[in-house]
Amino acid sequence: MGLAGPKNRTRISNDPQNTTWSNNTSRFGHKILTSQGWTPGSSLGATDAAHAAHYTAASSSHIRVLLKDDNLGLGAKRGSETAENFGLAGLASILGRLNGNEEAVKKEEERREKVEQRAYVYRKYGLMNFVSGGFLVGGEIKPKNEIQVKKEIEIKEEIESESGGDEKKSKKRKRSRDIKEEEDEDAQAEQPKLKRKKKSMNLRGEEVDPPQDSSSKTKKSKKDKKDKDKKDKKSSKSSSTDTPTPISSTTTPTSTDPLTDKARRKAEKRARKEEKKLKKALKKAAKEAAAAQQSNPAASDDASSESEDEETTTTTTPGSSVPTSGVATPASGGMMFGSGGRHGVRQRYIRQKKMAGMDPQALKEIFMVKTPS
Amino acid sequence: MFIVGSHAPGPRRGNHAYQLTFSSGEFLALYQKYQILVFLGETGSGKTTQIPQFVLFDDLPQKTGKMVACTQPRRVAAMSVAQRVADEMDVQLGQEVGYSIRFEDNTSPNTILKYMTDGMLLREAMNDHNLSRYSTIILDEAHERTLATDILMGLLKDVVERRPDLKLIIMSATLDATKFQKYFNMAPLLAVAGRTYPVEIFYTPVAERDYLEASLRTVLQIHATEAEGDILLFLTGEEEIEDACKKINLEAQDLIREDAAGPLVVYPLYGSLPPAQQQKIFSPAPPPLKPGGRPGRKVIVSTNIAETSLTIDGIVYVVDPGFSKQKIYNPRIRVESLLVTPISKASAQQRAGRAGRTRPGKCFRLYTEESFKKDLIEQTYPEVLRSNLSSTVLELKKLGVDDLVHFDLMDPPAPETLMRALEELNYLACLDDEGELTALGKLASAFPLDPALAVMLITSPEFYCSNEMLTLTAMLSVPQVFVRPANNRQRADEMKQLFAHPDGDHITMLNVYHAFKSDEAQENPKQWCHDHFLSYRALQQADNIRMQLKRIMEREELELMSTPFTHKKYYENIRRALVAGFFMQVARREGNGKNYTTVKDEQSVLLHPSTVLAQNDEWVVYNEFVLTSKNYIRNVTSVKPEWLLDIAPNYYDLDAFKEGETKKALQRVANKMARQTDNGTR
């Protein structure tokens, strides 16, 4: 734990290993052992024992112990959490930008934001992720492909069904792409023009900054997604295998500001582009996940594939400066168990209300404000 | 002591015998041909009940007036298996089939098949080096590698060479097979498949930050998303388990309220749990809330006692955080640590196997596959590598093993551990300076006790308090008598104060026993114990042990006596007698602080918070030195330094002391004593 961790003061003796005793060779025990033919440094036991190869280190010296005074899981290292970063991540991004790596920094920030938003969803129960490690048959672990044919078929079916789902998804994506295609083409063709226009627009000092608008939109769509995820989970956590589907097609312009037609279109395009990027990233993540866990359909039984994607993406980028995502249990998850069950429900309720209050669209719906479309 | 054995009586078990998964022919062919046989079979293959019967009908030991012995690591298992086999063979328990455990011998001259604890067979070997009463010896559950089984294997390796007519069968779960085989000179190996189903193993993709929280999440997730089947969660200790049970219950209620899952019941399982509550784990999972609703489930949160030999039907999901609490002895500073440590690979497999008893199951490991490969050791360290060996060395000496260095153990202990044991025995005068057993040592080995306790008991007549020391020894041989429930700690502490004696914990324990035996308490001892926050079970056990020890005392012609209670030296005598056994376990306070330093080993320790002793006695004698969250000495009583010099002059030979505060303090006391004797003679 860093500076904020609990402080445990322990007093260490002057000679914690008691070398005074162990280095003393005139002791009774030492004398008896050497008189029976033991030499310092050798282990006890029958001479030339057939099973001597199976002796462990504990046969030559006593077992060393470590005082474990935390709940750190097996293999987890202290200080691998983000909590210890003290805002260094923010500094890194500033430095990155100053160094001219704007693209990379932006990507990283987006990714981080996404991860955090997802984490929010899992905070409720913090979905546990598992990867299959094969089957234990009679004391030995066997990889899946060695299990009897029957099992294999089952697994294959599962895989097929999953891949089928993928196909569907890609079809869906295609469809949405078709809808957008025209506009996109336009956009591609007009890109240089657009850039110029943007500049001029800024110079003119129009009241609405298009990039801002687009970002708010993506945020909103993300929020939608979150809500959707929540609903998914609420519906008895059925194994929802759908990766986030494009929502943009249904979004209606939220800003009531009178926008110029051009500006609006531009904003829309931007939003779309943004979304495309996001989708691409997701797709890539999904592919990676699939590659990493090719023969692992079972894991998706208990973990929605989306979360898997998240996990794998984060694990495949261990070099990134965001280790939070590298830990399966979200940081603030502790509060769930800290507060009692009833309080938990209440907190959730309050949270939902707050979220509704923050969402302008939802607010409008609540106050029945009509928006000029 | 753990009560639920692998063969705990339950409604499901009934009287039907295990269907064996192998034929007797193959086994008997090997049995007849070879003297030593290694038999591998999973728990549940029926080997414990069937193999001894095969042997019995093939060997017919009654013809030669001999017996077949089958050892078990646990007392309860020995008792319940004997009962089942007696039923199967349609004989009365205690006649042809009997059992023998510490403090209870249920056999007769007719007995031809005897189930016994491994410790009992070892004690029998002490008086009969060739174990000539037996024609076949079966060591069951050898994979558990208890101290007694390990020593027995080393002994029997020799015995079978001396006695060509003795047959030896080692029965083990399928762990470490080649090691067993190599150890027994490449004895033939017969392996039978257990009736287990495949278990799918899941790992987490990354290391968990908080294994406790992760395990709770996993349990809840299984409950909410997985098909019907009970869950077994492995945690490390009583406190952790009770806490987890509470939290799971709370969250499950939440889930049920939101109609996200069926009903869920949670049962804790650990050694110190009363037997009635341990039995609860066998009750079936709750039914759905409404007909056709989501199925109910039970969750058992257990220490690693559910890892071996305990079969709970219906377990389909195992959650394994990868930790357990282990006792490990450090011979250098003579501390026994009880700490949370990573389990071994073998242990992890064993845990996972628990999920495949009734149908294909799943095991969720809360660590990565890489961690499993890298961070876990292959096998759990056997007891012989983790224990203080002073009583073992005494036993071995009594068993006629003189060359301790070359005694052929499957895993020889660290040389320093053996040295320490020898030195302790030497100071206790159980071994002479040549390493030979003394008369006192022989006498001490007659007691199934730690040598220090045995010596204390044997020398107690010199202090006119052998009755009291007998009680104290019994009280120190049972688990904690003071109950301190989490929800009522204050009241429990108040009750403990009723028995407290300013001289320390040992005398407090005596007070408890005397109060327990008073007429008032004996009217309704159960209620009395409950009212006074004492463990009825432990006290009853202590009473039983006291009776057994008394019998040994009488047999060895040790006088039983007491100083009159009204005598002013009543307590002093008891404390002096304590020093006679525990003079090597003394600590001295550092200045005016809370810290104490152990004598000679010079380790900084604290009095355990449970002590009744006010923290201002300079010299204390302690029963154990443990490392839990800190270095603690437990069960302490204040003593006078004069007694140390007086009673154990060998150990407190000031010339051999390391320079330091302790030596200075002792020197001052020695000078004062010398002056006093001078004055006295003058």
Tab-separated table of N, CA, C and O in Angstrom, chain A residues 11 13 15 17-18 21-22 27-29 33 36 38 44-45 51 55 59-60 62 67 71-73 75-76 81 125-126 128-136 141 144 302 315 326 328-329 333 336-337 341 345 348, chain B residues 183 199-203 205-206 208-211 213 217-218 221 251 254 258 331-332 349 353 371 375 381 402 404-406 408-410 412-413 415-416 419-420 422-423 426 433 590 595 601 603-604 628 658:
chain	number	residue	atom	x	y	z
A	11	ARG	N	8.220	-4.928	15.736
A	11	ARG	CA	9.534	-4.787	16.293
A	11	ARG	C	10.357	-5.964	15.817
A	11	ARG	O	9.920	-7.110	15.918
A	13	SER	N	13.628	-8.231	16.210
A	13	SER	CA	14.620	-8.553	17.219
A	13	SER	C	16.025	-8.262	16.698
A	13	SER	O	16.239	-8.096	15.499
A	15	ASP	N	18.410	-10.246	16.512
A	15	ASP	CA	18.926	-11.360	15.740
A	15	ASP	C	17.743	-12.221	15.292
A	15	ASP	O	17.503	-13.298	15.822
A	17	GLN	N	17.038	-14.080	12.919
A	17	GLN	CA	17.274	-15.434	12.406
A	17	GLN	C	17.984	-16.304	13.440
A	17	GLN	O	18.289	-17.463	13.173
A	18	ASN	N	18.265	-15.735	14.584
A	18	ASN	CA	18.991	-16.409	15.648
A	18	ASN	C	20.250	-17.093	15.139
A	18	ASN	O	20.450	-18.298	15.323
A	21	TRP	N	22.567	-18.984	17.518
A	21	TRP	CA	22.327	-20.398	17.755
A	21	TRP	C	22.800	-21.229	16.563
A	21	TRP	O	23.532	-22.199	16.711
A	22	SER	N	22.385	-20.795	15.352
A	22	SER	CA	22.638	-21.662	14.199
A	22	SER	C	24.120	-21.721	13.833
A	22	SER	O	24.572	-22.707	13.263
A	27	ARG	N	27.113	-26.974	19.948
A	27	ARG	CA	25.877	-27.357	20.606
A	27	ARG	C	25.733	-28.870	20.668
A	27	ARG	O	26.324	-29.604	19.882
A	28	PHE	N	24.868	-29.304	21.573
A	28	PHE	CA	24.614	-30.728	21.747
A	28	PHE	C	24.078	-31.350	20.440
A	28	PHE	O	24.578	-32.378	19.978
A	29	GLY	N	23.100	-30.694	19.838
A	29	GLY	CA	22.483	-31.234	18.626
A	29	GLY	C	23.501	-31.391	17.513
A	29	GLY	O	23.542	-32.412	16.817
A	33	LEU	N	24.646	-34.976	15.765
A	33	LEU	CA	24.460	-35.177	14.336
A	33	LEU	C	25.773	-35.488	13.634
A	33	LEU	O	25.842	-36.404	12.804
A	36	GLN	N	26.991	-38.872	14.155
A	36	GLN	CA	26.285	-39.915	13.410
A	36	GLN	C	26.558	-39.817	11.915
A	36	GLN	O	25.895	-40.483	11.104
A	38	TRP	N	26.710	-36.906	9.967
A	38	TRP	CA	26.135	-35.817	9.183
A	38	TRP	C	27.195	-34.745	8.980
A	38	TRP	O	28.003	-34.477	9.876
A	44	LEU	N	19.418	-34.738	5.739
A	44	LEU	CA	19.298	-35.998	6.464
A	44	LEU	C	18.690	-37.061	5.540
A	44	LEU	O	18.443	-36.820	4.373
A	45	GLY	N	18.445	-38.226	6.117
A	45	GLY	CA	17.801	-39.279	5.335
A	45	GLY	C	18.774	-40.354	4.914
A	45	GLY	O	19.990	-40.200	5.036
A	51	HIS	N	14.465	-42.145	-3.590
A	51	HIS	CA	13.509	-41.067	-3.774
A	51	HIS	C	14.131	-39.712	-3.471
A	51	HIS	O	13.423	-38.722	-3.355
A	55	TYR	N	13.193	-34.883	-2.802
A	55	TYR	CA	13.340	-34.007	-1.636
A	55	TYR	C	13.122	-32.560	-2.045
A	55	TYR	O	13.500	-32.148	-3.133
A	59	SER	N	13.874	-29.860	3.132
A	59	SER	CA	14.642	-30.917	3.776
A	59	SER	C	16.048	-30.451	4.135
A	59	SER	O	16.750	-31.130	4.873
A	60	SER	N	16.462	-29.346	3.591
A	60	SER	CA	17.797	-28.865	3.941
A	60	SER	C	17.751	-27.698	4.913
A	60	SER	O	18.672	-27.515	5.699
A	62	HIS	N	14.809	-25.011	7.241
A	62	HIS	CA	13.399	-24.859	7.618
A	62	HIS	C	12.642	-23.990	6.622
A	62	HIS	O	13.240	-23.201	5.895
A	67	LEU	N	4.754	-13.067	6.394
A	67	LEU	CA	3.551	-12.608	7.068
A	67	LEU	C	2.665	-11.907	6.054
A	67	LEU	O	3.047	-10.885	5.500
A	71	ASN	N	-5.271	-8.650	1.896
A	71	ASN	CA	-6.123	-9.574	1.153
A	71	ASN	C	-5.700	-9.704	-0.304
A	71	ASN	O	-6.478	-10.117	-1.142
A	72	LEU	N	-4.483	-9.304	-0.585
A	72	LEU	CA	-3.997	-9.363	-1.952
A	72	LEU	C	-4.132	-10.778	-2.489
A	72	LEU	O	-3.745	-11.738	-1.839
A	73	GLY	N	-4.685	-10.923	-3.657
A	73	GLY	CA	-4.875	-12.240	-4.249
A	73	GLY	C	-3.569	-12.867	-4.652
A	73	GLY	O	-2.526	-12.214	-4.687
A	75	GLY	N	-0.599	-13.968	-6.576
A	75	GLY	CA	0.072	-13.469	-7.775
A	75	GLY	C	-0.045	-11.967	-7.952
A	75	GLY	O	0.642	-11.399	-8.777
A	76	ALA	N	-0.924	-11.329	-7.174
A	76	ALA	CA	-1.055	-9.879	-7.295
A	76	ALA	C	0.101	-9.214	-6.569
A	76	ALA	O	0.552	-9.695	-5.542
A	81	GLU	N	-1.986	-1.173	-8.289
A	81	GLU	CA	-3.263	-0.505	-8.486
A	81	GLU	C	-3.012	0.927	-8.965
A	81	GLU	O	-1.940	1.464	-8.781
A	125	TYR	N	-21.933	-5.436	-9.179
A	125	TYR	CA	-21.470	-6.723	-8.683
A	125	TYR	C	-20.066	-7.056	-9.143
A	125	TYR	O	-19.530	-8.091	-8.790
A	126	GLY	N	-19.517	-6.190	-9.963
A	126	GLY	CA	-18.169	-6.433	-10.429
A	126	GLY	C	-18.030	-7.798	-11.020
A	126	GLY	O	-17.576	-8.726	-10.393
A	128	MET	N	-17.048	-11.097	-12.371
A	128	MET	CA	-15.785	-11.830	-12.288
A	128	MET	C	-15.525	-12.465	-13.638
A	128	MET	O	-16.411	-13.044	-14.234
A	129	ASN	N	-14.317	-12.359	-14.073
A	129	ASN	CA	-13.963	-12.960	-15.350
A	129	ASN	C	-13.107	-14.172	-15.151
A	129	ASN	O	-12.259	-14.200	-14.287
A	130	PHE	N	-13.325	-15.163	-15.948
A	130	PHE	CA	-12.503	-16.360	-15.847
A	130	PHE	C	-12.128	-16.835	-17.231
A	130	PHE	O	-12.870	-16.652	-18.185
A	131	VAL	N	-10.978	-17.435	-17.301
A	131	VAL	CA	-10.598	-18.104	-18.539
A	131	VAL	C	-10.485	-19.584	-18.237
A	131	VAL	O	-10.033	-19.982	-17.181
A	132	SER	N	-10.891	-20.366	-19.165
A	132	SER	CA	-10.879	-21.805	-18.941
A	132	SER	C	-9.458	-22.326	-18.965
A	132	SER	O	-8.628	-21.882	-19.743
A	133	GLY	N	-9.183	-23.256	-18.103
A	133	GLY	CA	-7.855	-23.861	-18.056
A	133	GLY	C	-7.914	-25.343	-18.307
A	133	GLY	O	-7.061	-26.088	-17.862
A	134	GLY	N	-8.937	-25.816	-18.976
A	134	GLY	CA	-9.042	-27.241	-19.270
A	134	GLY	C	-9.816	-27.985	-18.213
A	134	GLY	O	-10.391	-27.394	-17.316
A	135	PHE	N	-9.792	-29.306	-18.340
A	135	PHE	CA	-10.585	-30.142	-17.444
A	135	PHE	C	-9.686	-30.921	-16.520
A	135	PHE	O	-8.609	-31.362	-16.910
A	136	LEU	N	-10.144	-31.115	-15.314
A	136	LEU	CA	-9.426	-31.946	-14.360
A	136	LEU	C	-10.032	-33.329	-14.436
A	136	LEU	O	-11.165	-33.550	-14.042
A	141	ILE	N	-4.784	-32.204	-15.233
A	141	ILE	CA	-5.508	-31.239	-16.054
A	141	ILE	C	-5.277	-31.574	-17.510
A	141	ILE	O	-4.143	-31.756	-17.951
A	144	LYS	N	-8.850	-28.892	-23.291
A	144	LYS	CA	-10.186	-29.250	-23.722
A	144	LYS	C	-10.223	-30.245	-24.857
A	144	LYS	O	-11.050	-31.140	-24.886
A	302	ASP	N	-20.505	-17.212	-18.253
A	302	ASP	CA	-20.685	-16.448	-17.034
A	302	ASP	C	-20.220	-15.011	-17.168
A	302	ASP	O	-20.429	-14.214	-16.282
A	315	THR	N	-5.588	-6.525	-20.795
A	315	THR	CA	-4.470	-7.381	-20.448
A	315	THR	C	-3.456	-7.450	-21.574
A	315	THR	O	-2.291	-7.674	-21.335
A	326	GLY	N	-6.228	-3.482	-15.364
A	326	GLY	CA	-5.549	-4.762	-15.320
A	326	GLY	C	-5.974	-5.611	-14.138
A	326	GLY	O	-5.613	-6.761	-14.050
A	328	ALA	N	-8.947	-7.358	-12.077
A	328	ALA	CA	-10.283	-7.791	-12.443
A	328	ALA	C	-11.370	-7.149	-11.603
A	328	ALA	O	-12.432	-6.848	-12.090
A	329	THR	N	-11.104	-6.945	-10.331
A	329	THR	CA	-12.141	-6.343	-9.527
A	329	THR	C	-11.973	-4.854	-9.540
A	329	THR	O	-10.897	-4.340	-9.263
A	333	GLY	N	-15.128	-1.245	-5.830
A	333	GLY	CA	-16.106	-2.300	-5.589
A	333	GLY	C	-16.333	-2.576	-4.123
A	333	GLY	O	-17.362	-3.098	-3.748
A	336	MET	N	-19.617	-2.042	-2.166
A	336	MET	CA	-20.809	-2.873	-2.248
A	336	MET	C	-20.946	-3.715	-0.995
A	336	MET	O	-22.014	-3.814	-0.411
A	337	PHE	N	-19.833	-4.295	-0.627
A	337	PHE	CA	-19.913	-5.185	0.506
A	337	PHE	C	-19.826	-4.410	1.811
A	337	PHE	O	-20.244	-4.889	2.833
A	341	GLY	N	-26.952	-4.630	2.626
A	341	GLY	CA	-27.766	-4.920	1.456
A	341	GLY	C	-28.802	-3.845	1.207
A	341	GLY	O	-28.963	-3.358	0.103
A	345	VAL	N	-29.184	-1.148	-2.047
A	345	VAL	CA	-30.321	-0.911	-2.939
A	345	VAL	C	-30.622	0.576	-3.012
A	345	VAL	O	-30.812	1.148	-4.080
A	348	ARG	N	-28.134	2.490	-4.979
A	348	ARG	CA	-28.303	2.271	-6.403
A	348	ARG	C	-29.436	3.142	-6.931
A	348	ARG	O	-29.351	3.746	-7.973
B	183	TYR	N	10.054	-44.716	-3.061
B	183	TYR	CA	10.373	-44.826	-1.646
B	183	TYR	C	10.269	-46.275	-1.185
B	183	TYR	O	11.076	-46.738	-0.389
B	199	VAL	N	-13.917	-31.966	-14.291
B	199	VAL	CA	-14.171	-30.646	-13.700
B	199	VAL	C	-13.501	-29.621	-14.587
B	199	VAL	O	-12.316	-29.737	-14.886
B	200	GLU	N	-14.256	-28.645	-15.008
B	200	GLU	CA	-13.637	-27.618	-15.834
B	200	GLU	C	-13.011	-26.565	-14.946
B	200	GLU	O	-13.633	-26.095	-13.996
B	201	ILE	N	-11.771	-26.233	-15.261
B	201	ILE	CA	-11.030	-25.276	-14.450
B	201	ILE	C	-11.096	-23.899	-15.097
B	201	ILE	O	-10.867	-23.775	-16.295
B	202	PHE	N	-11.396	-22.905	-14.313
B	202	PHE	CA	-11.349	-21.526	-14.809
B	202	PHE	C	-10.344	-20.721	-13.998
B	202	PHE	O	-10.269	-20.875	-12.784
B	203	TYR	N	-9.616	-19.903	-14.695
B	203	TYR	CA	-8.696	-18.989	-14.010
B	203	TYR	C	-9.164	-17.566	-14.254
B	203	TYR	O	-9.881	-17.302	-15.215
B	205	PRO	N	-8.317	-13.863	-15.596
B	205	PRO	CA	-7.343	-13.415	-16.599
B	205	PRO	C	-6.200	-12.612	-15.979
B	205	PRO	O	-5.117	-12.573	-16.522
B	206	VAL	N	-6.474	-11.968	-14.865
B	206	VAL	CA	-5.425	-11.207	-14.176
B	206	VAL	C	-5.490	-11.506	-12.694
B	206	VAL	O	-6.492	-11.999	-12.204
B	208	GLU	N	-5.982	-11.135	-8.791
B	208	GLU	CA	-7.011	-10.425	-8.038
B	208	GLU	C	-6.366	-9.515	-7.003
B	208	GLU	O	-5.399	-9.888	-6.351
B	209	ARG	N	-6.964	-8.339	-6.837
B	209	ARG	CA	-6.395	-7.433	-5.850
B	209	ARG	C	-6.809	-7.844	-4.435
B	209	ARG	O	-6.083	-7.693	-3.485
B	210	ASP	N	-8.037	-8.346	-4.347
B	210	ASP	CA	-8.553	-8.711	-3.026
B	210	ASP	C	-9.224	-10.078	-3.158
B	210	ASP	O	-10.317	-10.179	-3.697
B	211	TYR	N	-8.543	-11.093	-2.678
B	211	TYR	CA	-9.076	-12.437	-2.932
B	211	TYR	C	-10.381	-12.680	-2.196
B	211	TYR	O	-11.233	-13.438	-2.646
B	213	GLU	N	-12.809	-10.467	-1.513
B	213	GLU	CA	-13.905	-9.850	-2.227
B	213	GLU	C	-14.178	-10.596	-3.522
B	213	GLU	O	-15.328	-10.843	-3.881
B	217	ARG	N	-17.707	-12.243	-4.760
B	217	ARG	CA	-18.294	-11.925	-6.057
B	217	ARG	C	-18.531	-13.182	-6.868
B	217	ARG	O	-19.560	-13.352	-7.511
B	218	THR	N	-17.531	-14.043	-6.852
B	218	THR	CA	-17.641	-15.253	-7.647
B	218	THR	C	-18.797	-16.112	-7.168
B	218	THR	O	-19.571	-16.619	-7.973
B	221	GLN	N	-21.949	-14.553	-8.241
B	221	GLN	CA	-22.114	-14.668	-9.689
B	221	GLN	C	-22.539	-16.069	-10.081
B	221	GLN	O	-23.414	-16.253	-10.924
B	251	GLU	N	-25.871	-10.240	0.704
B	251	GLU	CA	-25.971	-9.947	-0.717
B	251	GLU	C	-26.960	-10.886	-1.396
B	251	GLU	O	-27.663	-10.490	-2.324
B	254	ASP	N	-30.380	-9.744	-1.115
B	254	ASP	CA	-30.581	-8.688	-2.090
B	254	ASP	C	-30.971	-9.255	-3.449
B	254	ASP	O	-31.903	-8.800	-4.086
B	258	GLU	N	-34.564	-8.998	-5.511
B	258	GLU	CA	-34.695	-8.468	-6.868
B	258	GLU	C	-35.066	-9.571	-7.838
B	258	GLU	O	-35.042	-9.383	-9.045
B	331	PRO	N	12.835	-23.783	13.703
B	331	PRO	CA	13.670	-24.314	14.782
B	331	PRO	C	14.662	-23.288	15.318
B	331	PRO	O	15.157	-23.425	16.429
B	332	ARG	N	14.967	-22.278	14.536
B	332	ARG	CA	15.975	-21.315	14.995
B	332	ARG	C	15.451	-20.481	16.149
B	332	ARG	O	16.137	-20.319	17.154
B	349	GLN	N	-5.483	-29.062	-7.063
B	349	GLN	CA	-6.159	-30.108	-7.837
B	349	GLN	C	-7.161	-30.840	-6.958
B	349	GLN	O	-8.254	-31.178	-7.390
B	353	GLY	N	-11.092	-31.180	-7.558
B	353	GLY	CA	-11.721	-32.491	-7.644
B	353	GLY	C	-12.995	-32.598	-6.840
B	353	GLY	O	-13.877	-33.386	-7.148
B	371	SER	N	0.030	-17.929	-12.592
B	371	SER	CA	0.263	-17.993	-11.149
B	371	SER	C	0.235	-19.434	-10.665
B	371	SER	O	1.030	-19.833	-9.824
B	375	ASP	N	3.588	-19.669	-9.064
B	375	ASP	CA	3.586	-19.283	-7.645
B	375	ASP	C	3.299	-20.424	-6.684
B	375	ASP	O	3.499	-20.282	-5.485
B	381	TYR	N	3.812	-29.159	1.972
B	381	TYR	CA	4.865	-29.709	2.821
B	381	TYR	C	4.254	-30.674	3.825
B	381	TYR	O	3.307	-30.333	4.528
B	402	ASP	N	18.360	-45.439	16.539
B	402	ASP	CA	19.444	-44.656	17.134
B	402	ASP	C	20.074	-43.711	16.136
B	402	ASP	O	20.419	-42.586	16.458
B	404	LEU	N	19.547	-41.308	13.946
B	404	LEU	CA	18.494	-40.405	13.471
B	404	LEU	C	18.870	-39.740	12.156
B	404	LEU	O	18.015	-39.373	11.370
B	405	VAL	N	20.169	-39.589	11.938
B	405	VAL	CA	20.608	-38.904	10.732
B	405	VAL	C	20.215	-39.690	9.484
B	405	VAL	O	19.782	-39.121	8.484
B	406	HIS	N	20.327	-41.006	9.561
B	406	HIS	CA	20.060	-41.794	8.360
B	406	HIS	C	18.721	-42.511	8.395
B	406	HIS	O	18.494	-43.437	7.628
B	408	ASP	N	15.322	-43.424	7.385
B	408	ASP	CA	14.844	-43.263	6.010
B	408	ASP	C	13.421	-42.725	5.974
B	408	ASP	O	12.460	-43.482	5.905
B	409	LEU	N	13.291	-41.425	6.008
B	409	LEU	CA	11.976	-40.804	5.891
B	409	LEU	C	11.730	-40.416	4.437
B	409	LEU	O	12.659	-40.185	3.679
B	410	MET	N	10.476	-40.359	4.096
B	410	MET	CA	10.136	-39.960	2.729
B	410	MET	C	10.610	-38.538	2.468
B	410	MET	O	11.088	-38.220	1.390
B	412	PRO	N	13.062	-36.168	4.649
B	412	PRO	CA	13.800	-35.933	5.892
B	412	PRO	C	13.678	-34.472	6.326
B	412	PRO	O	13.687	-33.583	5.484
B	413	PRO	N	13.560	-34.227	7.621
B	413	PRO	CA	13.414	-32.848	8.102
B	413	PRO	C	14.731	-32.081	7.996
B	413	PRO	O	15.793	-32.677	7.778
B	415	PRO	N	18.055	-30.374	9.054
B	415	PRO	CA	18.963	-30.740	10.141
B	415	PRO	C	18.781	-29.881	11.388
B	415	PRO	O	18.840	-30.396	12.509
B	416	GLU	N	18.521	-28.599	11.183
B	416	GLU	CA	18.378	-27.718	12.347
B	416	GLU	C	17.176	-28.100	13.196
B	416	GLU	O	17.200	-27.945	14.419
B	419	MET	N	18.290	-30.971	15.270
B	419	MET	CA	19.211	-30.495	16.315
B	419	MET	C	18.447	-29.878	17.462
B	419	MET	O	18.723	-30.143	18.629
B	420	ARG	N	17.489	-29.029	17.109
B	420	ARG	CA	16.725	-28.359	18.138
B	420	ARG	C	16.008	-29.379	19.022
B	420	ARG	O	16.010	-29.267	20.247
B	422	LEU	N	16.795	-32.482	19.589
B	422	LEU	CA	17.762	-33.183	20.425
B	422	LEU	C	18.176	-32.326	21.605
B	422	LEU	O	18.273	-32.798	22.741
B	423	GLU	N	18.421	-31.054	21.336
B	423	GLU	CA	18.859	-30.168	22.411
B	423	GLU	C	17.786	-29.989	23.466
B	423	GLU	O	18.067	-30.016	24.668
B	426	ASN	N	17.706	-32.962	25.535
B	426	ASN	CA	18.881	-33.019	26.393
B	426	ASN	C	18.714	-32.141	27.625
B	426	ASN	O	19.003	-32.549	28.747
B	433	ASP	N	24.155	-36.960	27.651
B	433	ASP	CA	25.070	-36.218	26.790
B	433	ASP	C	25.580	-37.030	25.611
B	433	ASP	O	26.169	-36.498	24.671
B	590	GLU	N	11.357	-6.203	28.630
B	590	GLU	CA	12.393	-5.226	28.274
B	590	GLU	C	12.048	-3.913	28.944
B	590	GLU	O	11.077	-3.277	28.569
B	595	ASN	N	7.113	-4.951	25.579
B	595	ASN	CA	7.838	-6.010	24.898
B	595	ASN	C	8.568	-6.918	25.862
B	595	ASN	O	9.099	-6.487	26.877
B	601	ASP	N	17.078	-17.307	23.007
B	601	ASP	CA	16.862	-17.041	21.581
B	601	ASP	C	16.731	-15.550	21.306
B	601	ASP	O	16.871	-15.119	20.156
B	603	GLN	N	14.281	-13.301	21.164
B	603	GLN	CA	13.314	-12.794	20.201
B	603	GLN	C	12.365	-11.852	20.920
B	603	GLN	O	11.962	-12.097	22.054
B	604	SER	N	12.026	-10.780	20.208
B	604	SER	CA	11.116	-9.811	20.781
B	604	SER	C	9.685	-10.317	20.615
B	604	SER	O	9.259	-10.635	19.513
B	628	THR	N	1.330	-15.033	14.604
B	628	THR	CA	0.088	-14.901	13.838
B	628	THR	C	0.155	-13.564	13.118
B	628	THR	O	0.700	-13.501	12.027
B	658	LYS	N	24.732	-15.658	26.374
B	658	LYS	CA	25.177	-14.560	25.538
B	658	LYS	C	25.129	-13.277	26.371
B	658	LYS	O	24.224	-13.089	27.181
